[in-house]
PDB file of C-alpha atoms in Angstrom:
ATOM      1  CA  PRO A   1      -7.251  21.863   9.004  1.00 44.00           C
ATOM      2  CA  ILE A   2      -9.977  19.312   9.758  1.00 49.00           C
ATOM      3  CA  PRO A   3      -9.805  17.937  13.323  1.00 51.00           C
ATOM      4  CA  ILE A   4      -9.941  14.156  13.657  1.00 52.00           C
ATOM      5  CA  SER A   5     -11.004  12.828  17.061  1.00 55.00           C
ATOM      6  CA  SER A   6      -8.974   9.615  16.925  1.00 59.00           C
ATOM      7  CA  ALA A   7      -7.049   7.435  14.537  1.00 59.00           C
ATOM      8  CA  TYR A   8      -5.370   4.053  14.894  1.00 64.00           C
ATOM      9  CA  ARG A   9      -2.301   2.819  13.078  1.00 65.00           C
ATOM     10  CA  LEU A  10      -1.206  -0.744  12.599  1.00 69.00           C
ATOM     11  CA  ASP A  11       2.367  -1.741  13.392  1.00 75.00           C
ATOM     12  CA  ARG A  12       2.794  -3.575  10.113  1.00 74.00           C
ATOM     13  CA  PRO A  13       6.170  -5.331  10.793  1.00 79.00           C
ATOM     14  CA  SER A  14       4.869  -6.664  14.143  1.00 85.00           C
ATOM     15  CA  PHE A  15       1.523  -7.672  12.602  1.00 83.00           C
ATOM     16  CA  SER A  16       3.240  -9.460   9.701  1.00 82.00           C
ATOM     17  CA  THR A  17       5.522 -11.341  12.109  1.00 86.00           C
ATOM     18  CA  ARG A  18       2.580 -12.400  14.271  1.00 86.00           C
ATOM     19  CA  MET A  19       0.608 -13.572  11.214  1.00 81.00           C
ATOM     20  CA  ARG A  20       3.609 -15.532   9.904  1.00 80.00           C
ATOM     21  CA  ASP A  21       4.424 -17.150  13.239  1.00 84.00           C
ATOM     22  CA  ALA A  22       0.875 -17.787  14.528  1.00 84.00           C
ATOM     23  CA  PRO A  23       0.003 -21.473  15.058  1.00 79.00           C
ATOM     24  CA  ARG A  24      -2.323 -22.623  12.295  1.00 78.00           C
ATOM     25  CA  GLU A  25      -3.921 -25.782  11.011  1.00 80.00           C
ATOM     26  CA  ASN A  26      -4.431 -26.662   7.348  1.00 77.00           C
ATOM     27  CA  VAL A  27      -2.321 -23.682   6.251  1.00 78.00           C
ATOM     28  CA  SER A  28       0.974 -23.777   4.377  1.00 80.00           C
ATOM     29  CA  LEU A  29       3.093 -20.698   3.766  1.00 81.00           C
ATOM     30  CA  ARG A  30       4.897 -19.875   0.510  1.00 85.00           C
ATOM     31  CA  ASP A  31       7.399 -17.123   1.174  1.00 83.00           C
ATOM     32  CA  ARG A  32       8.150 -14.639  -1.639  1.00 86.00           C
ATOM     33  CA  ALA A  33       5.940 -16.499  -4.113  1.00 89.00           C
ATOM     34  CA  ARG A  34       3.814 -14.742  -6.726  1.00 87.00           C
ATOM     35  CA  GLY A  35       0.635 -15.928  -8.434  1.00 86.00           C
ATOM     36  CA  VAL A  36       1.317 -16.129 -12.178  1.00 89.00           C
ATOM     37  CA  ALA A  37      -1.771 -17.984 -13.433  1.00 91.00           C
ATOM     38  CA  LEU A  38      -5.210 -18.970 -12.253  1.00 91.00           C
ATOM     39  CA  SER A  39      -8.006 -21.028 -13.721  1.00 91.00           C
ATOM     40  CA  GLU A  40     -11.517 -21.349 -12.359  1.00 88.00           C
ATOM     41  CA  GLN A  41     -12.850 -24.871 -12.010  1.00 85.00           C
ATOM     42  CA  GLU A  42     -16.335 -26.011 -11.023  1.00 84.00           C
ATOM     43  CA  ALA A  43     -15.093 -27.255  -7.649  1.00 85.00           C
ATOM     44  CA  GLY A  44     -12.453 -24.582  -6.968  1.00 90.00           C
ATOM     45  CA  VAL A  45      -9.590 -22.535  -8.328  1.00 93.00           C
ATOM     46  CA  HIS A  46      -6.197 -23.684  -9.583  1.00 94.00           C
ATOM     47  CA  VAL A  47      -3.400 -21.205  -8.822  1.00 92.00           C
ATOM     48  CA  THR A  48       0.128 -21.393 -10.206  1.00 94.00           C
ATOM     49  CA  LEU A  49       2.802 -19.781  -8.039  1.00 93.00           C
ATOM     50  CA  ARG A  50       6.317 -18.799  -9.051  1.00 93.00           C
ATOM     51  CA  GLY A  51       8.732 -19.124  -6.138  1.00 93.00           C
ATOM     52  CA  ALA A  52      11.699 -16.865  -5.408  1.00 91.00           C
ATOM     53  CA  ASP A  53      13.945 -19.480  -7.111  1.00 94.00           C
ATOM     54  CA  GLY A  54      11.791 -19.456 -10.292  1.00 94.00           C
ATOM     55  CA  SER A  55      10.129 -22.807  -9.654  1.00 95.00           C
ATOM     56  CA  LEU A  56       6.425 -23.230 -10.473  1.00 96.00           C
ATOM     57  CA  GLU A  57       3.854 -24.913  -8.234  1.00 95.00           C
ATOM     58  CA  THR A  58       0.125 -25.336  -8.875  1.00 94.00           C
ATOM     59  CA  LEU A  59      -2.239 -25.414  -5.907  1.00 92.00           C
ATOM     60  CA  GLU A  60      -5.984 -25.991  -5.675  1.00 91.00           C
ATOM     61  CA  ALA A  61      -8.251 -23.927  -3.446  1.00 89.00           C
ATOM     62  CA  GLY A  62     -11.964 -23.813  -2.829  1.00 91.00           C
ATOM     63  CA  VAL A  63     -11.825 -19.992  -2.829  1.00 91.00           C
ATOM     64  CA  LEU A  64      -9.027 -17.594  -3.818  1.00 92.00           C
ATOM     65  CA  VAL A  65      -8.808 -14.191  -2.116  1.00 92.00           C
ATOM     66  CA  GLY A  66      -6.823 -11.593  -4.039  1.00 91.00           C
ATOM     67  CA  ALA A  67      -5.468  -9.218  -1.378  1.00 87.00           C
ATOM     68  CA  ASP A  68      -2.318  -8.338  -3.322  1.00 86.00           C
ATOM     69  CA  GLY A  69      -2.531  -4.551  -3.588  1.00 82.00           C
ATOM     70  CA  GLY A  70      -3.134  -1.885  -6.187  1.00 79.00           C
ATOM     71  CA  THR A  71      -1.277  -3.736  -8.975  1.00 83.00           C
ATOM     72  CA  SER A  72      -2.942  -7.065  -8.111  1.00 87.00           C
ATOM     73  CA  SER A  73      -1.849  -9.976 -10.303  1.00 88.00           C
ATOM     74  CA  VAL A  74      -5.045 -11.810  -9.266  1.00 91.00           C
ATOM     75  CA  ARG A  75      -7.193  -8.943 -10.575  1.00 90.00           C
ATOM     76  CA  ARG A  76      -5.186  -8.713 -13.814  1.00 89.00           C
ATOM     77  CA  GLN A  77      -5.753 -12.410 -14.501  1.00 89.00           C
ATOM     78  CA  LEU A  78      -9.405 -12.332 -13.447  1.00 88.00           C
ATOM     79  CA  VAL A  79     -10.740  -9.211 -15.153  1.00 84.00           C
ATOM     80  CA  GLY A  80      -7.789  -7.863 -17.148  1.00 83.00           C
ATOM     81  CA  GLY A  81      -6.117  -4.711 -15.925  1.00 82.00           C
ATOM     82  CA  VAL A  82      -5.733  -3.021 -12.560  1.00 80.00           C
ATOM     83  CA  PRO A  83      -7.324   0.102 -11.057  1.00 76.00           C
ATOM     84  CA  PRO A  84      -5.834   3.434 -12.150  1.00 78.00           C
ATOM     85  CA  HIS A  85      -2.929   4.186  -9.848  1.00 79.00           C
ATOM     86  CA  LEU A  86      -0.031   6.488  -9.205  1.00 81.00           C
ATOM     87  CA  HIS A  87       3.321   5.898  -7.564  1.00 84.00           C
ATOM     88  CA  THR A  88       4.185   7.453  -4.250  1.00 87.00           C
ATOM     89  CA  ILE A  89       7.485   7.801  -2.452  1.00 91.00           C
ATOM     90  CA  GLN A  90       7.896   7.710   1.338  1.00 91.00           C
ATOM     91  CA  GLU A  91      11.063   8.596   3.231  1.00 93.00           C
ATOM     92  CA  LEU A  92      11.783   8.232   6.938  1.00 94.00           C
ATOM     93  CA  TYR A  93      13.881  10.914   8.660  1.00 94.00           C
ATOM     94  CA  ASN A  94      15.097  11.811  12.097  1.00 92.00           C
ATOM     95  CA  SER A  95      13.782  15.212  13.139  1.00 90.00           C
ATOM     96  CA  HIS A  96      14.410  17.984  15.668  1.00 84.00           C
ATOM     97  CA  ARG A  97      10.676  18.723  15.643  1.00 84.00           C
ATOM     98  CA  THR A  98       8.152  16.723  17.642  1.00 84.00           C
ATOM     99  CA  LEU A  99       5.097  15.975  15.535  1.00 85.00           C
ATOM    100  CA  SER A 100       2.012  15.024  17.599  1.00 83.00           C
ATOM    101  CA  GLN A 101      -0.384  14.372  14.731  1.00 84.00           C
ATOM    102  CA  VAL A 102      -0.524  13.182  11.142  1.00 85.00           C
ATOM    103  CA  ASP A 103      -0.341  16.105   8.696  1.00 88.00           C
ATOM    104  CA  PHE A 104      -1.968  16.061   5.249  1.00 87.00           C
ATOM    105  CA  VAL A 105      -0.826  18.978   3.101  1.00 90.00           C
ATOM    106  CA  PHE A 106      -2.959  19.820   0.074  1.00 88.00           C
ATOM    107  CA  ASP A 107      -0.797  22.052  -2.109  1.00 88.00           C
ATOM    108  CA  SER A 108      -0.774  21.571  -5.896  1.00 85.00           C
ATOM    109  CA  SER A 109       2.744  22.996  -6.181  1.00 87.00           C
ATOM    110  CA  LEU A 110       4.061  20.221  -3.906  1.00 88.00           C
ATOM    111  CA  ALA A 111       1.787  17.306  -4.874  1.00 86.00           C
ATOM    112  CA  PRO A 112      -0.222  17.939  -8.060  1.00 81.00           C
ATOM    113  CA  GLY A 113      -3.597  16.196  -7.907  1.00 77.00           C
ATOM    114  CA  TYR A 114      -2.818  14.584  -4.551  1.00 82.00           C
ATOM    115  CA  TYR A 115      -1.269  15.586  -1.231  1.00 87.00           C
ATOM    116  CA  LEU A 116       1.859  15.340   0.919  1.00 91.00           C
ATOM    117  CA  TRP A 117       1.741  13.573   4.283  1.00 90.00           C
ATOM    118  CA  ALA A 118       3.907  13.574   7.412  1.00 92.00           C
ATOM    119  CA  ILE A 119       3.436  10.845  10.022  1.00 89.00           C
ATOM    120  CA  PRO A 120       5.182  10.810  13.426  1.00 89.00           C
ATOM    121  CA  LYS A 121       6.997   7.561  14.182  1.00 86.00           C
ATOM    122  CA  PRO A 122       8.547   6.156  17.383  1.00 80.00           C
ATOM    123  CA  GLY A 123      11.876   7.622  18.494  1.00 83.00           C
ATOM    124  CA  GLY A 124      11.239  11.101  17.110  1.00 85.00           C
ATOM    125  CA  SER A 125      11.385  10.182  13.419  1.00 91.00           C
ATOM    126  CA  ILE A 126       8.920  11.411  10.779  1.00 93.00           C
ATOM    127  CA  LEU A 127       7.695   9.575   7.674  1.00 92.00           C
ATOM    128  CA  VAL A 128       7.113  11.945   4.739  1.00 94.00           C
ATOM    129  CA  GLY A 129       5.411  10.912   1.505  1.00 91.00           C
ATOM    130  CA  CYS A 130       3.943  12.287  -1.720  1.00 90.00           C
ATOM    131  CA  PRO A 131       3.276  11.310  -5.360  1.00 85.00           C
ATOM    132  CA  TYR A 132       6.376  10.350  -7.292  1.00 82.00           C
ATOM    133  CA  GLN A 133       5.456  11.934 -10.601  1.00 71.00           C
ATOM    134  CA  HIS A 134       7.892  11.599 -13.490  1.00 64.00           C
ATOM    135  CA  GLY A 135      10.552  10.452 -11.031  1.00 66.00           C
ATOM    136  CA  ASP A 136      10.701  13.829  -9.275  1.00 76.00           C
ATOM    137  CA  ALA A 137       9.557  14.671  -5.744  1.00 87.00           C
ATOM    138  CA  ARG A 138      12.430  17.022  -4.903  1.00 88.00           C
ATOM    139  CA  ARG A 139      10.321  20.157  -4.401  1.00 89.00           C
ATOM    140  CA  ALA A 140       8.014  18.390  -1.945  1.00 91.00           C
ATOM    141  CA  PHE A 141      10.886  16.923   0.079  1.00 92.00           C
ATOM    142  CA  GLU A 142      12.773  20.224   0.157  1.00 93.00           C
ATOM    143  CA  TRP A 143       9.648  21.872   1.601  1.00 94.00           C
ATOM    144  CA  ALA A 144       9.191  19.010   4.120  1.00 93.00           C
ATOM    145  CA  ARG A 145      12.856  19.174   5.172  1.00 93.00           C
ATOM    146  CA  SER A 146      12.359  22.814   6.191  1.00 93.00           C
ATOM    147  CA  GLU A 147       8.827  22.478   7.616  1.00 93.00           C
ATOM    148  CA  TYR A 148       9.557  19.417   9.769  1.00 92.00           C
ATOM    149  CA  SER A 149      13.254  20.053  10.612  1.00 92.00           C
ATOM    150  CA  LEU A 150      14.320  16.801   8.963  1.00 93.00           C
ATOM    151  CA  GLU A 151      17.901  15.710   9.663  1.00 89.00           C
ATOM    152  CA  GLY A 152      20.470  14.214   7.312  1.00 90.00           C
ATOM    153  CA  SER A 153      19.717  11.597   4.679  1.00 91.00           C
ATOM    154  CA  ALA A 154      16.638   9.404   4.559  1.00 91.00           C
ATOM    155  CA  LEU A 155      16.818   6.391   6.902  1.00 93.00           C
ATOM    156  CA  GLN A 156      14.454   4.442   4.636  1.00 91.00           C
ATOM    157  CA  ARG A 157      12.860   4.989   1.239  1.00 91.00           C
ATOM    158  CA  VAL A 158       9.923   3.120  -0.338  1.00 88.00           C
ATOM    159  CA  VAL A 159       8.247   3.673  -3.733  1.00 86.00           C
ATOM    160  CA  HIS A 160       4.752   2.207  -3.763  1.00 80.00           C
ATOM    161  CA  PRO A 161       1.759   2.213  -6.177  1.00 80.00           C
ATOM    162  CA  VAL A 162      -1.516   3.603  -4.806  1.00 78.00           C
ATOM    163  CA  ALA A 163      -4.856   2.993  -6.497  1.00 76.00           C
ATOM    164  CA  GLN A 164      -6.761   6.132  -7.539  1.00 78.00           C
ATOM    165  CA  ILE A 165     -10.399   5.193  -7.869  1.00 78.00           C
ATOM    166  CA  GLU A 166     -12.555   7.747  -9.658  1.00 79.00           C
ATOM    167  CA  SER A 167     -15.819   5.823 -10.007  1.00 82.00           C
ATOM    168  CA  VAL A 168     -17.654   2.776  -8.617  1.00 83.00           C
ATOM    169  CA  GLU A 169     -17.260   1.114 -12.028  1.00 84.00           C
ATOM    170  CA  GLN A 170     -13.512   0.823 -11.384  1.00 85.00           C
ATOM    171  CA  CYS A 171     -14.144  -1.424  -8.351  1.00 85.00           C
ATOM    172  CA  ARG A 172     -14.242  -5.199  -8.833  1.00 89.00           C
ATOM    173  CA  LEU A 173     -15.234  -7.577  -6.023  1.00 90.00           C
ATOM    174  CA  GLY A 174     -14.346 -10.748  -7.907  1.00 91.00           C
ATOM    175  CA  ARG A 175     -16.101 -13.482  -9.831  1.00 91.00           C
ATOM    176  CA  GLY A 176     -17.149 -17.016  -9.064  1.00 90.00           C
ATOM    177  CA  ARG A 177     -14.758 -18.489  -6.500  1.00 92.00           C
ATOM    178  CA  VAL A 178     -12.299 -15.567  -6.720  1.00 93.00           C
ATOM    179  CA  ILE A 179     -12.747 -12.640  -4.286  1.00 93.00           C
ATOM    180  CA  LEU A 180     -10.874  -9.335  -4.485  1.00 92.00           C
ATOM    181  CA  THR A 181     -10.394  -7.129  -1.446  1.00 88.00           C
ATOM    182  CA  GLY A 182      -8.665  -3.904  -0.418  1.00 84.00           C
ATOM    183  CA  GLU A 183      -6.683  -2.098  -3.107  1.00 83.00           C
ATOM    184  CA  ALA A 184      -6.932  -5.133  -5.405  1.00 87.00           C
ATOM    185  CA  ALA A 185     -10.702  -4.593  -5.517  1.00 88.00           C
ATOM    186  CA  GLY A 186     -10.349  -0.836  -5.808  1.00 85.00           C
ATOM    187  CA  LEU A 187     -11.705  -0.355  -2.270  1.00 85.00           C
ATOM    188  CA  VAL A 188      -9.493   2.637  -1.513  1.00 78.00           C
ATOM    189  CA  ARG A 189     -10.274   5.759   0.465  1.00 70.00           C
ATOM    190  CA  PRO A 190     -10.011   8.672  -2.013  1.00 63.00           C
ATOM    191  CA  THR A 191      -8.825  10.973   0.755  1.00 62.00           C
ATOM    192  CA  SER A 192      -6.006   8.813   2.079  1.00 63.00           C
ATOM    193  CA  GLY A 193      -5.178   6.428  -0.755  1.00 63.00           C
ATOM    194  CA  GLU A 194      -5.143   3.420   1.581  1.00 64.00           C
ATOM    195  CA  GLY A 195      -7.178   0.253   1.404  1.00 65.00           C
ATOM    196  CA  ILE A 196      -6.369  -1.864   4.467  1.00 66.00           C
ATOM    197  CA  SER A 197      -9.129  -0.398   6.670  1.00 65.00           C
ATOM    198  CA  LEU A 198     -11.720  -1.041   3.942  1.00 64.00           C
ATOM    199  CA  ALA A 199     -10.267  -4.529   3.373  1.00 62.00           C
TER     200      ALA A 199
END
Protein backbone atom coordinates (compact mmCIF):
# COMPACT_ATOMS: atom_id res chain seq x y z
CA PRO A 1 0.00 0.00 0.00
CA ILE A 2 1.07 3.59 -0.69
CA PRO A 3 0.33 5.98 2.20
CA ILE A 4 -1.46 9.20 1.28
CA SER A 5 -1.12 12.06 3.77
CA SER A 6 -4.50 13.66 3.05
CA ALA A 7 -7.32 13.60 0.57
CA TYR A 8 -10.46 15.68 0.18
CA ARG A 9 -13.78 14.57 -1.24
CA LEU A 10 -16.54 16.75 -2.58
CA ASP A 11 -20.11 16.21 -1.40
CA ARG A 12 -21.49 16.23 -4.93
CA PRO A 13 -25.26 16.36 -4.14
CA SER A 14 -24.74 19.30 -1.75
CA PHE A 15 -22.39 21.06 -4.21
CA SER A 16 -24.86 20.60 -7.09
CA THR A 17 -27.71 21.98 -4.97
CA ARG A 18 -25.65 25.01 -3.95
CA MET A 19 -24.62 25.68 -7.55
CA ARG A 20 -28.22 25.38 -8.75
CA ASP A 21 -29.67 27.58 -6.01
CA ALA A 22 -26.90 30.21 -5.78
CA PRO A 23 -27.99 33.77 -6.66
CA ARG A 24 -26.63 34.71 -10.06
CA GLU A 25 -26.88 37.47 -12.59
CA ASN A 26 -26.98 37.02 -16.36
CA VAL A 27 -27.31 33.23 -15.99
CA SER A 28 -30.25 31.08 -17.04
CA LEU A 29 -30.54 27.41 -16.17
CA ARG A 30 -31.76 24.69 -18.54
CA ASP A 31 -32.52 21.58 -16.51
CA ARG A 32 -31.99 18.16 -18.17
CA ALA A 33 -31.08 19.74 -21.52
CA ARG A 34 -28.42 18.29 -23.82
CA GLY A 35 -26.32 20.05 -26.45
CA VAL A 36 -27.10 18.47 -29.83
CA ALA A 37 -25.41 20.89 -32.23
CA LEU A 38 -22.91 23.72 -32.19
CA SER A 39 -21.57 26.09 -34.80
CA GLU A 40 -18.67 28.47 -34.40
CA GLN A 41 -19.29 32.05 -35.48
CA GLU A 42 -16.84 34.93 -35.67
CA ALA A 43 -18.44 36.64 -32.67
CA GLY A 44 -19.36 33.56 -30.64
CA VAL A 45 -20.83 30.08 -30.64
CA HIS A 46 -24.38 28.96 -31.43
CA VAL A 47 -25.52 25.99 -29.35
CA THR A 48 -28.68 23.99 -29.94
CA LEU A 49 -30.13 22.30 -26.86
CA ARG A 50 -32.69 19.51 -26.73
CA GLY A 51 -34.87 19.78 -23.62
CA ALA A 52 -36.27 16.88 -21.60
CA ASP A 53 -39.56 17.30 -23.53
CA GLY A 54 -37.78 17.05 -26.91
CA SER A 55 -38.02 20.75 -27.75
CA LEU A 56 -35.05 22.48 -29.43
CA GLU A 57 -33.63 25.86 -28.44
CA THR A 58 -30.65 27.67 -29.96
CA LEU A 59 -28.56 29.95 -27.75
CA GLU A 60 -25.62 32.22 -28.52
CA ALA A 61 -22.58 32.45 -26.28
CA GLY A 62 -19.28 34.30 -26.45
CA VAL A 63 -17.48 31.17 -25.23
CA LEU A 64 -18.71 27.58 -24.78
CA VAL A 65 -17.14 25.40 -22.08
CA GLY A 66 -17.59 21.67 -22.60
CA ALA A 67 -17.50 20.16 -19.10
CA ASP A 68 -19.82 17.27 -19.94
CA GLY A 69 -17.73 14.23 -19.04
CA GLY A 70 -15.92 11.37 -20.71
CA THR A 71 -18.52 10.93 -23.47
CA SER A 72 -18.75 14.70 -24.10
CA SER A 73 -21.22 15.70 -26.82
CA VAL A 74 -19.37 19.04 -27.13
CA ARG A 75 -16.10 17.21 -27.87
CA ARG A 76 -17.79 14.87 -30.37
CA GLN A 77 -19.19 17.83 -32.30
CA LEU A 78 -15.97 19.85 -32.07
CA VAL A 79 -13.28 17.30 -32.95
CA GLY A 80 -15.20 14.11 -33.72
CA GLY A 81 -15.02 11.28 -31.24
CA VAL A 82 -14.42 11.03 -27.51
CA PRO A 83 -11.43 9.83 -25.47
CA PRO A 84 -11.05 6.06 -25.10
CA HIS A 85 -13.13 5.00 -22.12
CA LEU A 86 -14.46 2.07 -20.18
CA HIS A 87 -17.60 1.64 -18.13
CA THR A 88 -17.47 1.27 -14.39
CA ILE A 89 -20.09 0.16 -11.91
CA GLN A 90 -20.41 1.50 -8.36
CA GLU A 91 -22.64 0.05 -5.66
CA LEU A 92 -23.36 1.43 -2.19
CA TYR A 93 -23.77 -1.03 0.70
CA ASN A 94 -24.28 -0.99 4.42
CA SER A 95 -21.40 -2.72 6.18
CA HIS A 96 -20.48 -4.26 9.55
CA ARG A 97 -16.89 -3.16 8.96
CA THR A 98 -15.67 0.37 9.62
CA LEU A 99 -13.46 1.56 6.79
CA SER A 100 -11.24 4.53 7.74
CA GLN A 101 -9.56 5.06 4.37
CA VAL A 102 -10.14 4.70 0.65
CA ASP A 103 -8.88 1.34 -0.65
CA PHE A 104 -7.58 0.81 -4.18
CA VAL A 105 -7.15 -2.88 -4.99
CA PHE A 106 -4.96 -3.73 -7.99
CA ASP A 107 -5.76 -7.35 -8.83
CA SER A 108 -6.11 -8.42 -12.47
CA SER A 109 -8.43 -11.29 -11.53
CA LEU A 110 -10.91 -8.79 -10.04
CA ALA A 111 -10.45 -5.78 -12.33
CA PRO A 112 -8.48 -6.59 -15.51
CA GLY A 113 -6.44 -3.58 -16.64
CA TYR A 114 -7.84 -1.37 -13.89
CA TYR A 115 -8.60 -1.62 -10.17
CA LEU A 116 -11.35 -2.03 -7.60
CA TRP A 117 -12.07 0.73 -5.08
CA ALA A 118 -13.85 0.93 -1.73
CA ILE A 119 -14.76 4.34 -0.28
CA PRO A 120 -16.20 4.87 3.22
CA LYS A 121 -19.38 6.93 3.27
CA PRO A 122 -21.35 8.57 6.11
CA GLY A 123 -23.45 6.29 8.30
CA GLY A 124 -21.18 3.26 8.00
CA SER A 125 -21.86 2.53 4.34
CA ILE A 126 -19.18 1.67 1.76
CA LEU A 127 -19.14 2.51 -1.96
CA VAL A 128 -17.51 -0.25 -4.03
CA GLY A 129 -16.64 0.12 -7.71
CA CYS A 130 -14.76 -1.54 -10.57
CA PRO A 131 -14.78 -1.85 -14.38
CA TYR A 132 -17.98 -3.22 -15.82
CA GLN A 133 -16.47 -5.33 -18.56
CA HIS A 134 -18.81 -7.29 -20.81
CA GLY A 135 -21.63 -6.65 -18.33
CA ASP A 136 -20.00 -8.76 -15.61
CA ALA A 137 -18.51 -7.57 -12.33
CA ARG A 138 -19.78 -10.44 -10.19
CA ARG A 139 -16.37 -11.80 -9.17
CA ALA A 140 -15.20 -8.39 -7.96
CA PHE A 141 -18.36 -7.75 -5.95
CA GLU A 142 -18.33 -11.24 -4.43
CA TRP A 143 -14.77 -10.57 -3.24
CA ALA A 144 -15.75 -7.11 -1.92
CA ARG A 145 -18.80 -8.53 -0.11
CA SER A 146 -16.52 -10.83 1.88
CA GLU A 147 -13.61 -8.39 2.34
CA TYR A 148 -15.73 -5.44 3.51
CA SER A 149 -18.57 -7.33 5.28
CA LEU A 150 -21.17 -5.84 2.95
CA GLU A 151 -24.79 -6.34 4.01
CA GLY A 152 -27.81 -7.21 1.90
CA SER A 153 -28.57 -5.77 -1.52
CA ALA A 154 -27.01 -2.64 -2.98
CA LEU A 155 -28.63 0.59 -1.74
CA GLN A 156 -27.64 2.37 -4.94
CA ARG A 157 -26.06 1.36 -8.27
CA VAL A 158 -24.52 3.60 -10.94
CA VAL A 159 -22.89 2.63 -14.25
CA HIS A 160 -20.60 5.39 -15.50
CA PRO A 161 -18.08 5.84 -18.35
CA VAL A 162 -14.51 6.76 -17.34
CA ALA A 163 -11.98 8.13 -19.82
CA GLN A 164 -8.78 6.08 -20.18
CA ILE A 165 -6.12 8.38 -21.56
CA GLU A 166 -3.02 6.63 -22.86
CA SER A 167 -1.19 9.54 -24.49
CA VAL A 168 -1.11 13.36 -24.56
CA GLU A 169 -2.37 13.20 -28.17
CA GLN A 170 -5.74 11.97 -26.87
CA CYS A 171 -6.23 15.22 -24.92
CA ARG A 172 -8.08 18.11 -26.57
CA LEU A 173 -8.36 21.54 -24.96
CA GLY A 174 -10.77 22.96 -27.50
CA ARG A 175 -10.68 25.22 -30.53
CA GLY A 176 -11.54 28.84 -31.17
CA ARG A 177 -14.28 29.89 -28.76
CA VAL A 178 -14.93 26.34 -27.50
CA ILE A 179 -13.01 25.13 -24.42
CA LEU A 180 -12.97 21.54 -23.17
CA THR A 181 -12.19 20.72 -19.55
CA GLY A 182 -12.02 17.73 -17.21
CA GLU A 183 -12.89 14.35 -18.69
CA ALA A 184 -14.27 16.02 -21.84
CA ALA A 185 -10.74 17.27 -22.57
CA GLY A 186 -9.16 13.98 -21.56
CA LEU A 187 -7.67 15.56 -18.43
CA VAL A 188 -8.04 12.45 -16.32
CA ARG A 189 -5.74 11.05 -13.66
CA PRO A 190 -4.56 7.66 -14.97
CA THR A 191 -4.34 6.30 -11.42
CA SER A 192 -7.84 7.26 -10.28
CA GLY A 193 -9.83 7.71 -13.49
CA GLU A 194 -11.32 11.00 -12.27
CA GLY A 195 -11.17 14.40 -13.88
CA ILE A 196 -12.85 16.90 -11.55
CA SER A 197 -9.68 17.84 -9.64
CA LEU A 198 -7.84 18.50 -12.92
CA ALA A 199 -10.86 20.42 -14.24
